[in-house]
């Protein structure tokens, strides 16, 4: 099983877009999933997107503070990854604070036992980082992919 240690990052600059053009939830999911697909994280784009929507139907993925963490577990995920996106426009998204979202972390994990364990591990570590208000505020204003990667190292 793939694990994440304290000195490792699973963030890939090729799947980070801090200037997304998306203006709807669907566009956000599709744009971020396409980044993962183009970088060979996914074998089937549509299958993965369907898994994200299955998870969205189960409950809220907007964690508050204008951040959403949609995720999909799918057989089409060849390697785990997290696509990160930021929009200039606020997007309607179901969230715990009922506020719109403009910062997105799309998790892609294999649909197997090791993928489920890795998913929980990554989700826990990323959520812990994002719960730091000072760090989150820095991430919200940066336009530097390198700064995002450096600050989110887990």
PDB file of C-alpha atoms in Angstrom:
ATOM      1  CA  UNK A   1       0.000   0.000   0.000  1.00  0.00           C
ATOM      2  CA  UNK A   2       1.130   3.501  -0.815  1.00  0.00           C
ATOM      3  CA  UNK A   3       1.590   5.614   2.303  1.00  0.00           C
ATOM      4  CA  UNK A   4       2.441   9.236   2.921  1.00  0.00           C
ATOM      5  CA  UNK A   5       5.138  10.149   5.413  1.00  0.00           C
ATOM      6  CA  UNK A   6       5.847  13.541   6.969  1.00  0.00           C
ATOM      7  CA  UNK A   7       8.595  14.522   4.491  1.00  0.00           C
ATOM      8  CA  UNK A   8       6.709  13.593   1.365  1.00  0.00           C
ATOM      9  CA  UNK A   9       4.292  15.430  -0.843  1.00  0.00           C
ATOM     10  CA  UNK A  10       1.789  13.821  -3.136  1.00  0.00           C
ATOM     11  CA  UNK A  11       1.079  17.101  -4.858  1.00  0.00           C
ATOM     12  CA  UNK A  12       2.004  17.325  -8.524  1.00  0.00           C
ATOM     13  CA  UNK A  13       2.425  20.758 -10.094  1.00  0.00           C
ATOM     14  CA  UNK A  14       0.923  19.395 -13.329  1.00  0.00           C
ATOM     15  CA  UNK A  15      -2.462  18.869 -11.660  1.00  0.00           C
ATOM     16  CA  UNK A  16      -2.690  22.265  -9.981  1.00  0.00           C
ATOM     17  CA  UNK A  17      -4.535  25.131 -11.668  1.00  0.00           C
ATOM     18  CA  UNK A  18      -4.732  28.319  -9.611  1.00  0.00           C
ATOM     19  CA  UNK A  19      -6.543  30.187 -12.373  1.00  0.00           C
ATOM     20  CA  UNK A  20      -9.414  27.911 -13.339  1.00  0.00           C
ATOM     21  CA  UNK A  21     -12.013  29.184 -15.803  1.00  0.00           C
ATOM     22  CA  UNK A  22     -14.826  27.082 -14.279  1.00  0.00           C
ATOM     23  CA  UNK A  23     -18.010  28.831 -13.213  1.00  0.00           C
ATOM     24  CA  UNK A  24     -20.081  25.814 -12.105  1.00  0.00           C
ATOM     25  CA  UNK A  25     -19.588  22.788  -9.894  1.00  0.00           C
ATOM     26  CA  UNK A  26     -19.689  20.500 -12.929  1.00  0.00           C
ATOM     27  CA  UNK A  27     -17.027  22.544 -14.727  1.00  0.00           C
ATOM     28  CA  UNK A  28     -14.778  22.418 -11.641  1.00  0.00           C
ATOM     29  CA  UNK A  29     -15.061  18.639 -11.359  1.00  0.00           C
ATOM     30  CA  UNK A  30     -14.508  18.120 -15.091  1.00  0.00           C
ATOM     31  CA  UNK A  31     -11.544  20.516 -15.327  1.00  0.00           C
ATOM     32  CA  UNK A  32      -9.745  18.985 -12.350  1.00  0.00           C
ATOM     33  CA  UNK A  33     -10.514  15.416 -13.435  1.00  0.00           C
ATOM     34  CA  UNK A  34      -9.188  16.239 -16.908  1.00  0.00           C
ATOM     35  CA  UNK A  35      -5.909  17.421 -15.387  1.00  0.00           C
ATOM     36  CA  UNK A  36      -5.610  14.062 -13.610  1.00  0.00           C
ATOM     37  CA  UNK A  37      -6.483  12.192 -16.807  1.00  0.00           C
ATOM     38  CA  UNK A  38      -3.921  14.086 -18.913  1.00  0.00           C
ATOM     39  CA  UNK A  39      -1.206  13.267 -16.356  1.00  0.00           C
ATOM     40  CA  UNK A  40      -2.063   9.538 -16.402  1.00  0.00           C
ATOM     41  CA  UNK A  41      -3.625   9.301 -12.969  1.00  0.00           C
ATOM     42  CA  UNK A  42      -6.817   7.982 -14.601  1.00  0.00           C
ATOM     43  CA  UNK A  43      -7.449   5.412 -17.320  1.00  0.00           C
ATOM     44  CA  UNK A  44     -11.083   6.460 -17.929  1.00  0.00           C
ATOM     45  CA  UNK A  45     -12.105  10.060 -17.397  1.00  0.00           C
ATOM     46  CA  UNK A  46     -15.882   9.537 -17.513  1.00  0.00           C
ATOM     47  CA  UNK A  47     -15.796   6.603 -15.088  1.00  0.00           C
ATOM     48  CA  UNK A  48     -13.858   8.672 -12.572  1.00  0.00           C
ATOM     49  CA  UNK A  49     -16.181  11.670 -12.938  1.00  0.00           C
ATOM     50  CA  UNK A  50     -19.144   9.341 -12.340  1.00  0.00           C
ATOM     51  CA  UNK A  51     -17.498   8.142  -9.106  1.00  0.00           C
ATOM     52  CA  UNK A  52     -17.078  11.757  -7.962  1.00  0.00           C
ATOM     53  CA  UNK A  53     -20.776  12.395  -8.544  1.00  0.00           C
ATOM     54  CA  UNK A  54     -21.674   9.202  -6.673  1.00  0.00           C
ATOM     55  CA  UNK A  55     -19.736  10.527  -3.685  1.00  0.00           C
ATOM     56  CA  UNK A  56     -21.276  13.997  -4.055  1.00  0.00           C
ATOM     57  CA  UNK A  57     -24.732  12.389  -3.819  1.00  0.00           C
ATOM     58  CA  UNK A  58     -23.770  10.844  -0.455  1.00  0.00           C
ATOM     59  CA  UNK A  59     -23.122  14.119   1.328  1.00  0.00           C
ATOM     60  CA  UNK A  60     -21.481  17.501   1.587  1.00  0.00           C
ATOM     61  CA  UNK A  61     -17.893  17.909   0.356  1.00  0.00           C
ATOM     62  CA  UNK A  62     -17.669  21.644   0.996  1.00  0.00           C
ATOM     63  CA  UNK A  63     -15.747  21.896   4.248  1.00  0.00           C
ATOM     64  CA  UNK A  64     -16.371  25.603   4.805  1.00  0.00           C
ATOM     65  CA  UNK A  65     -14.103  28.628   4.433  1.00  0.00           C
ATOM     66  CA  UNK A  66     -14.683  28.536   0.653  1.00  0.00           C
ATOM     67  CA  UNK A  67     -12.985  25.120   0.320  1.00  0.00           C
ATOM     68  CA  UNK A  68     -14.381  21.904  -1.164  1.00  0.00           C
ATOM     69  CA  UNK A  69     -12.844  18.455  -1.151  1.00  0.00           C
ATOM     70  CA  UNK A  70     -14.690  16.373  -3.742  1.00  0.00           C
ATOM     71  CA  UNK A  71     -13.372  12.882  -4.224  1.00  0.00           C
ATOM     72  CA  UNK A  72     -13.797   9.756  -6.231  1.00  0.00           C
ATOM     73  CA  UNK A  73     -12.813   6.146  -5.671  1.00  0.00           C
ATOM     74  CA  UNK A  74     -12.710   4.282  -8.945  1.00  0.00           C
ATOM     75  CA  UNK A  75     -11.132   1.344 -10.738  1.00  0.00           C
ATOM     76  CA  UNK A  76     -10.067   3.897 -13.346  1.00  0.00           C
ATOM     77  CA  UNK A  77      -7.627   5.500 -10.875  1.00  0.00           C
ATOM     78  CA  UNK A  78      -4.198   4.132 -11.785  1.00  0.00           C
ATOM     79  CA  UNK A  79      -2.363   6.089  -9.064  1.00  0.00           C
ATOM     80  CA  UNK A  80      -3.629   8.232  -6.238  1.00  0.00           C
ATOM     81  CA  UNK A  81      -3.496  11.961  -6.642  1.00  0.00           C
ATOM     82  CA  UNK A  82      -5.030  15.258  -5.652  1.00  0.00           C
ATOM     83  CA  UNK A  83      -5.811  17.907  -8.244  1.00  0.00           C
ATOM     84  CA  UNK A  84      -5.989  21.412  -6.811  1.00  0.00           C
ATOM     85  CA  UNK A  85      -7.869  24.282  -8.346  1.00  0.00           C
ATOM     86  CA  UNK A  86      -8.770  27.844  -7.553  1.00  0.00           C
ATOM     87  CA  UNK A  87     -11.290  30.070  -9.315  1.00  0.00           C
ATOM     88  CA  UNK A  88     -11.662  33.840  -9.249  1.00  0.00           C
ATOM     89  CA  UNK A  89     -15.437  33.399  -9.191  1.00  0.00           C
ATOM     90  CA  UNK A  90     -17.227  31.911  -6.193  1.00  0.00           C
ATOM     91  CA  UNK A  91     -19.008  28.649  -7.100  1.00  0.00           C
ATOM     92  CA  UNK A  92     -22.221  27.365  -5.524  1.00  0.00           C
ATOM     93  CA  UNK A  93     -21.289  24.185  -3.650  1.00  0.00           C
ATOM     94  CA  UNK A  94     -22.981  22.393  -0.782  1.00  0.00           C
ATOM     95  CA  UNK A  95     -20.874  23.264   2.254  1.00  0.00           C
ATOM     96  CA  UNK A  96     -21.133  23.150   6.027  1.00  0.00           C
ATOM     97  CA  UNK A  97     -21.136  26.931   6.326  1.00  0.00           C
ATOM     98  CA  UNK A  98     -23.515  27.431   3.357  1.00  0.00           C
ATOM     99  CA  UNK A  99     -20.933  29.639   1.639  1.00  0.00           C
ATOM    100  CA  UNK A 100     -19.789  29.356  -1.975  1.00  0.00           C
ATOM    101  CA  UNK A 101     -16.414  27.853  -2.832  1.00  0.00           C
ATOM    102  CA  UNK A 102     -13.422  28.880  -4.918  1.00  0.00           C
ATOM    103  CA  UNK A 103     -10.686  26.530  -3.694  1.00  0.00           C
ATOM    104  CA  UNK A 104     -10.920  22.844  -4.619  1.00  0.00           C
ATOM    105  CA  UNK A 105      -9.045  19.643  -3.805  1.00  0.00           C
ATOM    106  CA  UNK A 106     -10.181  16.742  -6.006  1.00  0.00           C
ATOM    107  CA  UNK A 107      -8.995  13.438  -4.550  1.00  0.00           C
ATOM    108  CA  UNK A 108      -8.561  10.443  -6.859  1.00  0.00           C
ATOM    109  CA  UNK A 109      -7.938   7.074  -5.226  1.00  0.00           C
ATOM    110  CA  UNK A 110      -8.151   3.473  -6.409  1.00  0.00           C
ATOM    111  CA  UNK A 111     -11.317   1.609  -5.463  1.00  0.00           C
ATOM    112  CA  UNK A 112      -9.729  -1.128  -3.373  1.00  0.00           C
ATOM    113  CA  UNK A 113      -8.792  -1.719   0.264  1.00  0.00           C
ATOM    114  CA  UNK A 114      -5.392  -0.019   0.032  1.00  0.00           C
ATOM    115  CA  UNK A 115      -6.972   2.880  -1.859  1.00  0.00           C
ATOM    116  CA  UNK A 116      -9.575   3.302   0.871  1.00  0.00           C
ATOM    117  CA  UNK A 117      -6.883   3.404   3.558  1.00  0.00           C
ATOM    118  CA  UNK A 118      -4.775   5.868   1.550  1.00  0.00           C
ATOM    119  CA  UNK A 119      -7.850   8.007   0.901  1.00  0.00           C
ATOM    120  CA  UNK A 120      -8.604   8.326   4.614  1.00  0.00           C
ATOM    121  CA  UNK A 121      -4.962   9.058   5.395  1.00  0.00           C
ATOM    122  CA  UNK A 122      -4.713  11.785   2.737  1.00  0.00           C
ATOM    123  CA  UNK A 123      -8.079  13.304   3.583  1.00  0.00           C
ATOM    124  CA  UNK A 124      -7.143  13.498   7.259  1.00  0.00           C
ATOM    125  CA  UNK A 125      -3.757  15.111   6.579  1.00  0.00           C
ATOM    126  CA  UNK A 126      -5.066  17.628   4.039  1.00  0.00           C
ATOM    127  CA  UNK A 127      -8.067  18.559   6.205  1.00  0.00           C
ATOM    128  CA  UNK A 128      -5.725  19.109   9.164  1.00  0.00           C
ATOM    129  CA  UNK A 129      -3.555  21.452   7.070  1.00  0.00           C
ATOM    130  CA  UNK A 130      -6.589  23.338   5.765  1.00  0.00           C
ATOM    131  CA  UNK A 131      -7.995  23.802   9.273  1.00  0.00           C
ATOM    132  CA  UNK A 132      -5.073  26.161   9.988  1.00  0.00           C
ATOM    133  CA  UNK A 133      -6.695  29.533   9.201  1.00  0.00           C
ATOM    134  CA  UNK A 134      -3.382  31.329   8.648  1.00  0.00           C
ATOM    135  CA  UNK A 135      -2.154  28.670   6.222  1.00  0.00           C
ATOM    136  CA  UNK A 136      -5.479  28.590   4.397  1.00  0.00           C
ATOM    137  CA  UNK A 137      -5.519  32.366   4.014  1.00  0.00           C
ATOM    138  CA  UNK A 138      -2.000  32.271   2.527  1.00  0.00           C
ATOM    139  CA  UNK A 139      -3.077  29.538   0.108  1.00  0.00           C
ATOM    140  CA  UNK A 140      -6.149  31.509  -0.935  1.00  0.00           C
ATOM    141  CA  UNK A 141      -4.126  34.541  -2.003  1.00  0.00           C
ATOM    142  CA  UNK A 142      -1.119  32.888  -3.600  1.00  0.00           C
ATOM    143  CA  UNK A 143      -0.723  32.482  -7.351  1.00  0.00           C
ATOM    144  CA  UNK A 144       2.371  30.317  -6.939  1.00  0.00           C
ATOM    145  CA  UNK A 145       2.024  26.588  -7.527  1.00  0.00           C
ATOM    146  CA  UNK A 146       5.366  26.059  -5.764  1.00  0.00           C
ATOM    147  CA  UNK A 147       4.091  27.862  -2.671  1.00  0.00           C
ATOM    148  CA  UNK A 148       0.963  25.703  -2.611  1.00  0.00           C
ATOM    149  CA  UNK A 149       3.050  22.543  -2.817  1.00  0.00           C
ATOM    150  CA  UNK A 150       5.502  23.733  -0.188  1.00  0.00           C
ATOM    151  CA  UNK A 151       2.818  24.780   2.305  1.00  0.00           C
ATOM    152  CA  UNK A 152       0.781  21.602   1.837  1.00  0.00           C
ATOM    153  CA  UNK A 153       3.632  19.134   2.226  1.00  0.00           C
ATOM    154  CA  UNK A 154       2.401  16.200   4.239  1.00  0.00           C
TER     155      UNK A 154
END
